[in-house]
Coordinates of C-alpha atoms in Angstrom, one line a residue:
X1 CA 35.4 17.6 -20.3
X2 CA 32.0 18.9 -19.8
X3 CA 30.2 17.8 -16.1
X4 CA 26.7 17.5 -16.5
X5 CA 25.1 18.1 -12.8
X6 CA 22.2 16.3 -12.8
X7 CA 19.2 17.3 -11.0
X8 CA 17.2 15.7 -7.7
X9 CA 14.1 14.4 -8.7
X10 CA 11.2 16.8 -6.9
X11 CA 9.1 15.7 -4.5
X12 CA 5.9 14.5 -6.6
X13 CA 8.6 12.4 -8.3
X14 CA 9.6 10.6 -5.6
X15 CA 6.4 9.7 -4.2
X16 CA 5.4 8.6 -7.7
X17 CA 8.1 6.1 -7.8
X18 CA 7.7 5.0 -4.0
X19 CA 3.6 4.4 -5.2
X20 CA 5.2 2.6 -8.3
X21 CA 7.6 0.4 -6.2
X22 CA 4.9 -0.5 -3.8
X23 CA 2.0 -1.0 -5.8
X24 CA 4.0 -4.1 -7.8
X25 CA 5.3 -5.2 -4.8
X26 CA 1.9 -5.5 -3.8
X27 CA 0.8 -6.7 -6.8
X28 CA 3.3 -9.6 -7.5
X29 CA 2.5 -10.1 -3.6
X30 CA -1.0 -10.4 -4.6
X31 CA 0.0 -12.7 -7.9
X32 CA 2.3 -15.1 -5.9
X33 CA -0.7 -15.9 -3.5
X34 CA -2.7 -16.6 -6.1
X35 CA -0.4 -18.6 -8.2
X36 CA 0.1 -20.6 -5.2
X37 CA -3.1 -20.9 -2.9
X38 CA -2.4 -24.0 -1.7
X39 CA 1.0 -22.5 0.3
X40 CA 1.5 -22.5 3.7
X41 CA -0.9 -19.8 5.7
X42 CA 3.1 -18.9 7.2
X43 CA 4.4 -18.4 3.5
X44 CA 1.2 -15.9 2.3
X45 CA 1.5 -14.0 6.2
X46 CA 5.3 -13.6 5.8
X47 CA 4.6 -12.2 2.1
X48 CA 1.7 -9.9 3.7
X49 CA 4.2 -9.1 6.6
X50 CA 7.1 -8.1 4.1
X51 CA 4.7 -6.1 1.9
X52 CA 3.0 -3.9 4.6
X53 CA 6.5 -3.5 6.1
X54 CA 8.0 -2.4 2.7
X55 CA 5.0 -0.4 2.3
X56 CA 5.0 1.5 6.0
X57 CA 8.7 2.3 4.9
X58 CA 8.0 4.0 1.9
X59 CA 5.0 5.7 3.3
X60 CA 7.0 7.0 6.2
X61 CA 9.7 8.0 3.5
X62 CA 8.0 9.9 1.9
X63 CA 6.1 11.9 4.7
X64 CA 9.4 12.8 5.9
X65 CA 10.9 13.7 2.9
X66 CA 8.3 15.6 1.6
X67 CA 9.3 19.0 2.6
X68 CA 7.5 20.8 0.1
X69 CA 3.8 19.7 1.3
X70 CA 2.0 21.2 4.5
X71 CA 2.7 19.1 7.9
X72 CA -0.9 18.4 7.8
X73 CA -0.8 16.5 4.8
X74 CA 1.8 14.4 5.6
X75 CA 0.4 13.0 8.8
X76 CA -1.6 11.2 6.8
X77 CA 0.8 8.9 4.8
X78 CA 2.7 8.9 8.0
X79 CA -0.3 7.5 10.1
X80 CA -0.6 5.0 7.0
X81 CA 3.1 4.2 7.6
X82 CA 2.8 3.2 11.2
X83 CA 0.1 1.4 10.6
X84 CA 1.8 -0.7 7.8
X85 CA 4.7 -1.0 9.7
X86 CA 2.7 -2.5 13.0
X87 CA 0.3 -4.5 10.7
X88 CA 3.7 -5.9 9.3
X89 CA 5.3 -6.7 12.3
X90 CA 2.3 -8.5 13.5
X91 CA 1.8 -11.0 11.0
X92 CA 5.6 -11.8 11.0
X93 CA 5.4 -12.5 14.5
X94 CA 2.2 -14.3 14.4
X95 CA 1.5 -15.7 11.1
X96 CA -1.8 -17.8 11.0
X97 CA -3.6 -16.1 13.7
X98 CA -2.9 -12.7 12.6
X99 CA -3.3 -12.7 9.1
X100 CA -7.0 -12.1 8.8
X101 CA -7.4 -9.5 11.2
X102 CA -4.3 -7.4 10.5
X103 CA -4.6 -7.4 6.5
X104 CA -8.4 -6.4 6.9
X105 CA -7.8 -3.9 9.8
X106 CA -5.4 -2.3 7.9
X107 CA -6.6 -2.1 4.4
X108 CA -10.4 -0.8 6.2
X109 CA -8.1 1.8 8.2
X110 CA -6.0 2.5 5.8
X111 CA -8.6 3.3 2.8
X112 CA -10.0 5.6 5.1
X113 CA -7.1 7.6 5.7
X114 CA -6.8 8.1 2.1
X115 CA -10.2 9.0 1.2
X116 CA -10.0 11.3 3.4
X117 CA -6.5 12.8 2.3
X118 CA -8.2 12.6 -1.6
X119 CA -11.5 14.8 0.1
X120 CA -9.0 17.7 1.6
X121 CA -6.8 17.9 -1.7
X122 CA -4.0 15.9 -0.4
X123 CA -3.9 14.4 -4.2
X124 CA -4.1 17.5 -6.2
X125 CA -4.5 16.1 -9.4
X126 CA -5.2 12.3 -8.8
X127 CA -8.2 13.0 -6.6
X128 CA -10.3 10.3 -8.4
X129 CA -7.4 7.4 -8.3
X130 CA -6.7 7.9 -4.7
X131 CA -10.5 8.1 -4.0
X132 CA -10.8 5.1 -6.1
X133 CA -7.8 2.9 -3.6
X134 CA -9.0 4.1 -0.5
X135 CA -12.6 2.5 -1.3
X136 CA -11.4 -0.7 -2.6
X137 CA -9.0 -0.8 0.0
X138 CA -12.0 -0.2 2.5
X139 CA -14.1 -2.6 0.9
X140 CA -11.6 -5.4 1.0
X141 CA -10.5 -5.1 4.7
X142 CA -14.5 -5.3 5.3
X143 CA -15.0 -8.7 3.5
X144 CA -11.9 -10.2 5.0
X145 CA -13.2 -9.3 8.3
X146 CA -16.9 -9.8 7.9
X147 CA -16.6 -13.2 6.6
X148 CA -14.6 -15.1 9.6
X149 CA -16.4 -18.4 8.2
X150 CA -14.5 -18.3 4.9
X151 CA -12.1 -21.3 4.8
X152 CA -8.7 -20.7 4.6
X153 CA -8.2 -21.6 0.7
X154 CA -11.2 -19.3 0.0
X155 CA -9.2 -16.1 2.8
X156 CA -5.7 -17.2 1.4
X157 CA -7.2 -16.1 -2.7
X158 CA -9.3 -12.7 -1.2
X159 CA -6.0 -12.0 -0.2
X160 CA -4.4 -12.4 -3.6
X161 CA -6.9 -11.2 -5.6
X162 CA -7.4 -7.9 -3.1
X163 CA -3.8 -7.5 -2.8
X164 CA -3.4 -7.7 -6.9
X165 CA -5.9 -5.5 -8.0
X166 CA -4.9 -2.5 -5.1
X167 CA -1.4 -2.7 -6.3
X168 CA -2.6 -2.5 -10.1
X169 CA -4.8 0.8 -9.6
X170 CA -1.3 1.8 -7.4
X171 CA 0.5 1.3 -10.2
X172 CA -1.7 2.9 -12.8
X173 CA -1.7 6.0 -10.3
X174 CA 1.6 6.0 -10.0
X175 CA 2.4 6.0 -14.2
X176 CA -0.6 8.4 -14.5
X177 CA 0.8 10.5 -11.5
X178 CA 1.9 14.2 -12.9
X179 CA 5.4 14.8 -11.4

């Protein structure tokens, strides 16, 4: 009887499949909200809420596990993490009232950090992709809070929409992504 020892995926591996599992979770996130815009404001924060929490979990994940990358790299996805994580918790707590402001504050925050991650080489090889989030990210945190007059229908579809298309291009990184 032969034992085959398989080996641990490395460390781009694993973030490849945490960017995969959280880009479709943002995605279908993204889908669901706009498959059902007329839902409850509670039902489309909770989704938001569970995504960003999911999300600051893998981020934080992944900062900590990744060993093999400078410290000052990983703050960045672990900033991103806390973030999530708080943006999360918030819109559990508080659906309706919080919904606007945390998903924009986030995703303008958040695209930031990881423009500036792609600019230092953070990305190595996915420079462009990551580039390419953090600015849609960016830009969709800025209409959701720049447009406070939007009615709720109209916020609760920016919301899909936004949150489907960033988890595409996540998900397209993360396939494209060279373990």
């Amino acid at each position: 009887m032969v034992q085959r020892r398989t080996r641990a995926p490395n460390t781009a591996e694993r973030h490849r499949r945490l960017s995969l599992l959280t880009g479709a979770l943002t995605a279908l996130t993204g889908a669901a909200i706009l498959l059902w815009p007329h839902a409850s404001l509670t039902v489309v924060a909770w989704l938001i809420g569970l995504c960003l929490l999911v999300n600051g979990f893998a981020q934080l994940l992944g900062a900590i596990a990744d060993t093999g990358t400078p410290a000052g790299w990983r703050v960045v996805p672990a900033l991103e993490g806390v973030l999530s994580l708080l943006a999360g918790l918030l819109c559990l707590r508080s659906p309706a009232q919080a919904l606007a402001l945390i998903a924009g504050s986030w995703w303008i925050v958040s695209g930031v950090l990881v423009v500036v991650a792609a600019a230092s080489g953070a990305f190595e090889h996915r420079r462009g992709w990551a580039s390419a989030l953090g600015l849609l990210s960016f830009l969709g945190g800025t209409v959701v809070l720049l447009l406070p007059r939007l009615s709720m229908a109209s916020l609760v579809v920016a919301l899909g929409v936004i949150s489907l298309v960033l988890g595409v291009v996540k998900v397209i990184d993360a396939v494209r992504g060279r373990p």
